[in-house]
């Protein structure tokens, strides 16, 4: 009789956002007339920018000609895109990252989930609490988390770094030294940002202790304040301790198109073994590269016109963030985030749990958000709203929340 990977049995029945989708679908079935506003999952709503559409059309036409047809491409991504990323996201910011240190993929979620495969199974893993569930779940699936402990509301082999109102949602350097450290800034779900000095302290800590930092920079396009690093490689010494992952979903609206990338500097080694080579080996074995057409669309993100159009799109969502932040404050809520990130992290009123508040919003005013406790024990008593709705639906959602 075959056996299964019973680490999967340690996971909650379904992924947080699938769980929410199921609850919303059930409500809709009972209330077919309900006009539900969805500010739950961080999915964009604005159509792709004209410059992206133009690049897609052009690449599609090329693929229909003998000269322009592209079959399997390089697994790591086409040179044209890797160079554009290196130049714009790194070298222009004074970070020393070369095109051949970049691995293009079909999205940051896959990379963030798969990266743990190249690390030892006994590694201790530190995560923020609350946290994007993918970091935890993929380590649980791999057998790197132990068992669930109700008392701590988490897995006994993981190191949870509480991010609370008291510490400004900034994790403290853990006393027990982790081998792998997941950081995400600007943060999902709290919307908190990290200063360059604070991030430098993490880089120094990792280099001193032989830890690796897995840095999720999916929301960097939303940074609006000075002194906030757009990349971990702005910190001295990050090339020897950090892997960085990026998405095209949030800055360019590719949630349905799919494109992302991971940076592994060549200096990042473990006992003389290069992590870049390991990931290259893994990528070549399990992946045949992102579609040519989508990579051409990714290249357009870095054109002068692309930058202009996408800045306008980010500004549109950040205006929603401002409306939510200020609207909630006016209505007497305590809310954080929304300044350098498209997420607003609010305290649930009247001592309601996160899920009680979720149900109240859904049932009474038909607004969907994400319960903070779905991101971890320290998220209990909080609730996340996303700024990725349309302006009209955001305004309407706030009016409904005020009515509560
Ligand atoms: C979220 O809502 O946390 C994100 O949209 C999830 C994701 O990017 O995969």
XYZ file of C-alpha atoms and ligand atoms in Angstrom:
413
model
C 0.000 0.000 0.000
C 1.394 3.400 -0.876
C 1.785 6.029 1.763
C 1.293 9.772 1.533
C 3.283 12.753 2.681
C 1.472 12.990 5.981
C 2.918 16.419 6.662
C -0.020 17.605 4.574
C -2.340 16.343 7.289
C -0.911 18.929 9.644
C -2.236 21.733 7.458
C -5.547 23.439 7.987
C -8.300 22.023 5.754
C -7.867 24.714 3.124
C -5.688 27.642 2.293
C -6.821 30.890 3.967
C -8.091 32.582 0.819
C -9.866 29.440 -0.426
C -11.582 29.232 2.936
C -12.790 32.822 2.651
C -13.916 32.263 -0.942
C -15.980 29.257 0.213
C -17.670 31.259 2.992
C -18.471 34.080 0.585
C -19.828 31.637 -2.021
C -22.065 30.026 0.615
C -23.415 33.434 1.660
C -24.021 34.371 -1.985
C -25.926 31.154 -2.582
C -28.272 31.972 0.279
C -28.481 35.644 -0.703
C -28.258 35.751 -4.500
C -29.215 39.461 -4.610
C -26.396 40.512 -2.285
C -24.017 43.078 -3.717
C -20.794 41.893 -2.103
C -17.715 44.124 -2.063
C -14.522 42.112 -1.965
C -11.590 43.699 -0.160
C -10.221 40.339 0.969
C -7.573 38.741 -1.217
C -5.053 41.238 -2.558
C -6.077 40.869 -6.176
C -5.861 43.892 -8.464
C -8.896 45.301 -10.278
C -7.509 47.775 -12.803
C -7.064 46.523 -16.382
C -3.564 45.970 -17.696
C -1.873 49.221 -18.736
C -1.922 50.041 -22.488
C 1.850 49.602 -22.768
C 1.532 46.010 -21.486
C -1.321 45.201 -23.847
C 0.697 46.573 -26.760
C 3.699 44.399 -25.837
C 1.452 41.331 -25.496
C -0.138 41.889 -28.906
C 3.242 42.364 -30.528
C 4.639 39.190 -28.957
C 1.546 37.194 -29.936
C 1.932 38.316 -33.561
C 5.623 37.422 -33.500
C 4.800 33.917 -32.287
C 2.721 33.410 -35.434
C 5.666 33.934 -37.775
C 8.492 31.517 -38.592
C 11.132 34.092 -37.569
C 9.379 35.242 -34.413
C 8.228 31.886 -33.062
C 9.691 30.952 -29.669
C 9.619 27.443 -28.262
C 11.254 26.526 -24.966
C 13.180 29.532 -23.743
C 15.997 29.680 -21.216
C 14.611 28.327 -17.912
C 16.092 31.289 -16.036
C 14.300 33.804 -18.268
C 15.148 35.716 -21.425
C 18.182 37.950 -21.327
C 16.104 40.994 -22.384
C 13.971 40.740 -19.233
C 16.726 39.766 -16.816
C 18.817 42.745 -17.990
C 15.868 45.136 -17.676
C 15.249 43.897 -14.109
C 18.921 44.137 -13.120
C 19.252 47.614 -14.552
C 16.007 49.137 -13.259
C 15.253 47.353 -10.001
C 18.849 47.103 -8.804
C 21.664 48.948 -10.573
C 19.623 52.174 -10.837
C 19.245 51.999 -7.029
C 22.933 51.395 -6.461
C 22.511 47.654 -5.778
C 25.076 45.360 -7.248
C 22.960 42.654 -8.883
C 23.757 41.189 -12.300
C 21.274 39.842 -14.832
C 22.579 36.289 -14.391
C 21.731 36.371 -10.680
C 18.033 36.714 -11.578
C 15.660 33.787 -12.136
C 12.407 34.689 -13.876
C 9.354 32.640 -12.949
C 5.587 32.582 -13.261
C 5.073 34.490 -10.026
C 6.472 35.207 -6.599
C 4.063 32.870 -4.804
C 5.625 29.811 -6.471
C 9.155 31.011 -5.748
C 8.355 31.908 -2.149
C 6.806 28.470 -1.740
C 9.464 26.488 -3.599
C 12.641 28.147 -2.336
C 12.623 26.072 0.869
C 13.374 22.958 -1.230
C 17.065 23.808 -1.450
C 17.465 23.955 2.340
C 18.037 21.221 4.893
C 15.042 19.645 6.527
C 16.381 20.245 10.047
C 16.717 23.988 9.596
C 14.932 26.164 12.087
C 12.638 28.605 10.346
C 11.655 32.029 11.655
C 8.497 33.720 10.455
C 6.706 36.881 11.433
C 3.403 36.452 13.227
C 1.069 37.411 11.517
C 2.508 36.089 8.271
C 1.647 35.373 4.619
C 0.553 31.720 5.058
C 2.625 30.387 2.140
C 5.909 30.582 4.101
C 4.534 28.441 6.910
C 2.455 26.009 4.872
C 5.253 25.117 2.454
C 7.640 24.380 5.314
C 4.963 22.268 6.985
C 4.443 20.333 3.728
C 8.175 19.722 3.533
C 8.308 18.394 7.106
C 10.127 21.332 8.597
C 7.622 22.468 11.218
C 6.932 19.797 13.835
C 3.429 19.591 15.190
C 0.748 22.158 15.867
C 0.723 23.450 19.423
C -2.625 24.942 20.456
C -0.990 26.810 23.328
C 1.215 28.870 20.998
C -1.258 28.771 18.124
C 1.495 27.557 15.830
C 4.026 24.820 15.007
C 6.510 23.872 17.686
C 9.546 23.750 15.363
C 9.008 27.209 13.930
C 10.219 30.398 15.539
C 7.397 32.934 15.565
C 8.351 36.586 15.710
C 5.345 38.526 17.019
C 4.533 41.730 15.155
C 2.243 43.671 17.404
C 1.013 47.186 18.064
C 3.607 47.381 20.869
C 6.590 46.804 18.548
C 5.087 48.748 15.641
C 4.587 45.476 13.726
C 8.361 45.152 13.366
C 9.761 41.764 14.402
C 12.559 41.710 16.954
C 15.778 39.778 16.313
C 15.033 36.334 17.767
C 17.008 35.048 20.771
C 16.918 31.506 19.431
C 18.943 31.748 16.215
C 16.996 30.555 13.135
C 18.670 29.080 10.056
C 16.107 30.483 7.634
C 14.349 33.809 8.187
C 11.348 34.911 6.128
C 10.838 38.651 5.964
C 8.303 40.560 3.869
C 8.485 44.352 3.629
C 6.378 46.334 2.998
C 4.515 43.761 4.984
C 1.644 41.550 4.098
C -0.657 41.561 6.073
C 0.083 44.471 8.453
C 1.131 47.037 5.820
C 4.138 47.978 8.004
C 7.410 49.062 6.389
C 10.983 48.625 7.611
C 13.639 51.329 7.691
C 16.971 50.741 6.053
C 18.733 50.754 9.439
C 16.368 48.144 10.827
C 16.824 45.938 7.759
C 20.594 46.367 8.018
C 20.370 44.964 11.556
C 18.737 41.812 10.123
C 21.435 41.485 7.473
C 24.169 41.853 10.108
C 22.413 39.324 12.355
C 22.119 36.811 9.490
C 25.749 37.195 8.455
C 26.938 36.881 12.041
C 24.879 33.759 12.762
C 25.038 31.988 9.407
C 21.307 32.423 8.688
C 19.747 33.017 5.302
C 17.083 35.709 4.809
C 14.276 34.971 2.343
C 13.094 38.463 1.519
C 9.710 38.934 -0.113
C 9.640 42.358 -1.780
C 6.307 41.920 -3.583
C 4.979 45.280 -2.392
C 8.019 47.511 -2.897
C 6.273 49.625 -5.569
C 3.985 50.960 -2.819
C 6.756 52.562 -0.777
C 5.985 56.265 -0.529
C 8.258 57.438 2.277
C 11.994 58.110 2.163
C 14.388 55.915 4.146
C 12.493 52.716 3.331
C 14.576 50.233 1.322
C 13.130 48.945 -1.952
C 15.476 45.974 -1.916
C 17.426 44.127 0.752
C 20.508 44.543 -1.434
C 20.524 48.223 -0.452
C 21.986 46.895 2.826
C 25.676 46.209 3.118
C 26.492 42.515 3.258
C 23.127 41.308 1.890
C 24.817 39.515 -1.009
C 26.183 36.900 1.381
C 22.967 36.204 3.294
C 19.842 37.125 1.327
C 17.581 35.830 -1.420
C 14.990 38.293 -2.711
C 11.678 37.558 -4.410
C 9.593 39.910 -6.516
C 6.224 39.891 -8.148
C 4.805 41.676 -11.190
C 1.311 41.199 -9.745
C 1.053 44.182 -7.477
C 3.117 46.790 -9.336
C 1.895 45.930 -12.843
C -1.372 44.033 -12.370
C -0.068 40.629 -13.532
C -2.128 38.568 -11.047
C -3.780 36.837 -14.013
C -0.815 37.046 -16.385
C 1.745 35.551 -13.946
C 5.343 36.741 -13.738
C 7.870 37.089 -10.933
C 11.541 36.676 -10.205
C 14.020 35.574 -7.580
C 17.504 36.963 -7.021
C 20.267 34.748 -5.661
C 23.653 36.486 -5.508
C 26.624 34.371 -6.499
C 28.359 35.050 -3.154
C 25.594 33.311 -1.220
C 27.160 30.002 -0.192
C 26.679 27.336 2.456
C 29.791 25.294 3.314
C 31.245 26.179 -0.077
C 28.079 25.238 -2.010
C 26.509 28.015 -4.070
C 22.777 28.516 -3.513
C 22.616 30.057 -6.962
C 23.792 26.750 -8.479
C 21.330 24.743 -6.396
C 18.381 26.894 -7.445
C 19.600 26.847 -11.038
C 19.630 23.050 -10.882
C 16.148 22.978 -9.365
C 14.755 25.545 -11.810
C 16.180 23.704 -14.841
C 14.771 20.389 -13.642
C 11.282 21.468 -12.636
C 10.558 24.486 -14.812
C 10.630 25.339 -18.500
C 10.543 29.097 -18.174
C 7.819 31.757 -18.119
C 5.989 32.266 -21.444
C 7.840 34.397 -24.003
C 4.740 36.556 -24.489
C 4.478 37.308 -20.777
C 8.192 38.059 -20.489
C 7.845 40.615 -23.311
C 4.998 42.175 -21.304
C 7.333 42.202 -18.293
C 9.974 44.012 -20.336
C 7.407 46.728 -21.164
C 7.018 47.404 -17.430
C 10.507 48.928 -17.536
C 9.994 51.156 -20.606
C 9.669 54.888 -19.916
C 5.982 54.816 -20.879
C 5.487 51.646 -18.817
C 6.941 53.253 -15.718
C 4.633 56.260 -16.126
C 1.488 54.205 -16.650
C 2.250 51.873 -13.765
C 3.066 54.679 -11.361
C -0.403 56.012 -12.111
C -1.897 52.595 -11.364
C -0.067 52.314 -8.048
C -1.185 55.865 -7.200
C -4.790 54.842 -7.906
C -4.590 52.022 -5.357
C -2.755 54.193 -2.853
C -5.570 56.736 -3.061
C -7.892 53.877 -2.063
C -5.509 53.082 0.794
C -5.723 56.682 1.968
C -9.518 56.658 1.743
C -9.710 53.465 3.790
C -7.180 54.612 6.380
C -8.763 58.004 6.905
C -12.331 56.730 6.614
C -11.698 54.094 9.280
C -10.047 56.614 11.587
C -13.052 58.947 11.159
C -15.367 56.089 12.017
C -13.427 55.505 15.246
C -11.371 52.477 14.213
C -7.701 52.053 15.013
C -5.987 51.269 11.733
C -2.396 50.810 10.572
C -0.607 50.442 7.226
C -1.775 51.879 3.928
C 1.109 54.371 3.664
C 3.859 52.214 2.146
C 1.648 49.237 1.371
C -1.737 48.484 -0.189
C -3.002 46.815 3.017
C -4.777 48.373 5.974
C -4.616 46.468 9.261
C -7.398 47.464 11.590
C -8.301 46.493 15.114
C -11.612 44.717 15.358
C -14.125 46.724 17.407
C -15.853 45.723 20.642
C -13.500 42.843 21.398
C -14.770 40.807 18.430
C -12.494 38.044 17.200
C -11.186 38.389 13.661
C -13.624 35.781 12.315
C -16.567 37.266 14.241
C -15.823 40.611 12.618
C -15.496 38.885 9.223
C -18.976 37.360 9.655
C -20.452 40.640 10.866
C -19.126 42.558 7.869
C -20.226 39.885 5.416
C -23.684 39.351 6.878
C -24.579 42.898 7.845
C -22.976 45.065 5.172
C -21.731 42.560 2.559
C -18.090 43.620 2.728
C -15.375 40.953 2.595
C -11.990 41.368 4.254
C -9.419 38.972 5.667
C -9.483 37.928 9.337
C -6.158 38.695 11.005
C -6.061 35.385 12.864
C -5.864 33.628 9.477
C -2.312 34.979 9.279
C -1.278 33.714 12.718
C -2.013 33.899 16.420
C -0.803 37.496 16.772
C -3.254 38.521 14.059
C -6.205 37.746 16.341
C -8.246 40.862 16.991
C -7.159 42.402 13.675
C -8.617 42.499 10.201
C -7.051 43.252 6.803
C -8.609 45.354 4.073
C -6.980 45.690 0.681
C -6.698 48.860 -1.374
C -6.869 46.871 -4.627
C -10.598 47.445 -5.165
C -11.983 50.060 -7.509
C -12.303 53.566 -6.108
C -16.118 53.325 -6.287
C -16.288 50.020 -4.418
C -13.810 51.274 -1.817
C -15.918 54.362 -1.132
C -19.080 52.262 -0.968
C -17.427 49.733 1.384
C -16.412 52.516 3.747
C -19.887 54.004 3.739
C -21.263 50.577 4.652
C -18.697 50.033 7.415
C -19.584 53.440 8.887
C -23.226 52.340 8.956
C -22.361 49.411 11.227
C -2.893 38.324 -0.328
O -4.062 38.680 -0.388
O -2.298 38.141 0.744
C -2.161 38.134 -1.594
O -2.892 38.565 -2.680
C -1.882 36.748 -1.809
C -0.889 36.567 -2.885
O -0.277 37.510 -3.381
O -0.696 35.412 -3.213
